Amino acid sequence: MPGDRAVDCTAGNGHDTLFLLEKTAPDGFVHAFDIQASAIENTRKRLENACIPPSRYRLIHGCHSRIADHVQPGIAACMFNLGYLPGALHDITTQPYTVIKALERAISLLKPQGIITVVMYPGHEAGRHEMELLLEFVRSIDEKRCRVMHLLNVNTAKISPSIIVLQKI
Ligand SMILES: C[S@@+](CC[C@H](N)C(=O)[O-])C[C@H]1O[C@@H](n2cnc3c(N)ncnc32)[C@H](O)[C@@H]1O
């Protein structure tokens, strides 16, 4: 919503960061994290090309598990798009235990009715393992704290991405 604060926990090539900046325009603010300098640079270029004022965002070259060191409570949305940076080395990828730490902290930073989305890629072994661990974690969240949904295609031959959506109560 206009004026909201939001977080992109996996900036990558900046598509989701730009999406959040568009949804919070004209005066919202977005924090975006990535552990790869090249991802931070790609995101910066995308935002500059889209003429987003730098006063509306902060790009953090670091791990999303440190989210609470950089972001004040009261955020409206937080996005995770797991896996590796498209077009880069596949060995730098999200790690389930780090994502769980970041998720736990992001839930604490959410305002009531705020939303977290996590896009997962179970089409390969590491992605399937990551999804299983994350599902185990979100199933354990107190229903009085968050509503949790898991969305997935059920009529495709190929295993497609699936999404966890959490909403703070
Ligand atoms: C699938 S890509 C994200 C795509 C991105 N959302 C976009 O719109 O282009 C996943 C990204 O997560 C980043 N990543 C992996 N582990 C991370 C961590 N611990 N903290 C922050 N970013 C991480 C990777 O470097 C990679 O750029």
mmCIF file of N, CA, C and O in Angstrom, residues 35-36 82-85 89-95 124 126 130:
data_model
loop_
_atom_site.group_PDB
_atom_site.id
_atom_site.type_symbol
_atom_site.label_atom_id
_atom_site.label_comp_id
_atom_site.label_asym_id
_atom_site.label_seq_id
_atom_site.Cartn_x
_atom_site.Cartn_y
_atom_site.Cartn_z
ATOM 1 N N ILE A 35 23.376 -11.495 -0.404
ATOM 2 C CA ILE A 35 24.756 -11.786 0.004
ATOM 3 C C ILE A 35 25.741 -11.607 -1.149
ATOM 4 O O ILE A 35 26.936 -11.657 -0.934
ATOM 5 N N GLN A 36 25.228 -11.408 -2.385
ATOM 6 C CA GLN A 36 26.142 -11.269 -3.529
ATOM 7 C C GLN A 36 26.208 -9.799 -3.971
ATOM 8 O O GLN A 36 25.170 -9.182 -4.262
ATOM 9 N N LEU A 82 13.569 -17.898 -3.130
ATOM 10 C CA LEU A 82 14.720 -18.723 -2.750
ATOM 11 C C LEU A 82 15.499 -19.244 -3.964
ATOM 12 O O LEU A 82 15.079 -19.103 -5.106
ATOM 13 N N GLY A 83 16.655 -19.844 -3.645
ATOM 14 C CA GLY A 83 17.463 -20.445 -4.708
ATOM 15 C C GLY A 83 18.659 -19.577 -5.048
ATOM 16 O O GLY A 83 19.171 -18.840 -4.214
ATOM 17 N N TYR A 84 19.098 -19.682 -6.298
ATOM 18 C CA TYR A 84 20.307 -18.978 -6.733
ATOM 19 C C TYR A 84 19.966 -17.844 -7.689
ATOM 20 O O TYR A 84 18.857 -17.791 -8.252
ATOM 21 N N LEU A 85 20.939 -16.954 -7.848
ATOM 22 C CA LEU A 85 20.759 -15.794 -8.725
ATOM 23 C C LEU A 85 20.745 -16.265 -10.179
ATOM 24 O O LEU A 85 21.726 -16.853 -10.643
ATOM 25 N N LEU A 89 26.598 -18.222 -10.553
ATOM 26 C CA LEU A 89 26.978 -19.553 -10.076
ATOM 27 C C LEU A 89 25.871 -20.153 -9.193
ATOM 28 O O LEU A 89 25.334 -19.460 -8.335
ATOM 29 N N HIS A 90 25.590 -21.443 -9.419
ATOM 30 C CA HIS A 90 24.503 -22.069 -8.666
ATOM 31 C C HIS A 90 24.908 -22.449 -7.249
ATOM 32 O O HIS A 90 24.068 -22.829 -6.441
ATOM 33 N N ASP A 91 26.228 -22.366 -6.935
ATOM 34 C CA ASP A 91 26.624 -22.800 -5.588
ATOM 35 C C ASP A 91 26.384 -21.723 -4.526
ATOM 36 O O ASP A 91 26.482 -22.000 -3.333
ATOM 37 N N ILE A 92 26.071 -20.502 -4.938
ATOM 38 C CA ILE A 92 25.658 -19.499 -3.941
ATOM 39 C C ILE A 92 24.137 -19.469 -3.958
ATOM 40 O O ILE A 92 23.513 -18.940 -4.888
ATOM 41 N N THR A 93 23.567 -20.088 -2.938
ATOM 42 C CA THR A 93 22.113 -20.254 -2.933
ATOM 43 C C THR A 93 21.603 -20.085 -1.506
ATOM 44 O O THR A 93 22.381 -20.079 -0.557
ATOM 45 N N THR A 94 20.296 -19.917 -1.370
ATOM 46 C CA THR A 94 19.734 -19.764 -0.018
ATOM 47 C C THR A 94 19.905 -21.064 0.777
ATOM 48 O O THR A 94 19.944 -22.150 0.193
ATOM 49 N N GLN A 95 19.999 -20.932 2.098
ATOM 50 C CA GLN A 95 20.182 -22.083 2.997
ATOM 51 C C GLN A 95 19.007 -22.114 3.971
ATOM 52 O O GLN A 95 18.690 -21.099 4.593
ATOM 53 N N HIS A 124 14.288 -29.444 -7.833
ATOM 54 C CA HIS A 124 15.602 -30.093 -7.724
ATOM 55 C C HIS A 124 15.818 -30.485 -6.260
ATOM 56 O O HIS A 124 15.137 -29.963 -5.357
ATOM 57 N N ALA A 126 18.035 -30.068 -3.754
ATOM 58 C CA ALA A 126 18.292 -29.117 -2.660
ATOM 59 C C ALA A 126 17.059 -28.245 -2.402
ATOM 60 O O ALA A 126 16.733 -27.927 -1.255
ATOM 61 N N GLU A 130 14.947 -27.944 1.016
ATOM 62 C CA GLU A 130 14.712 -26.623 1.614
ATOM 63 C C GLU A 130 13.215 -26.439 1.887
ATOM 64 O O GLU A 130 12.810 -25.994 2.966
#
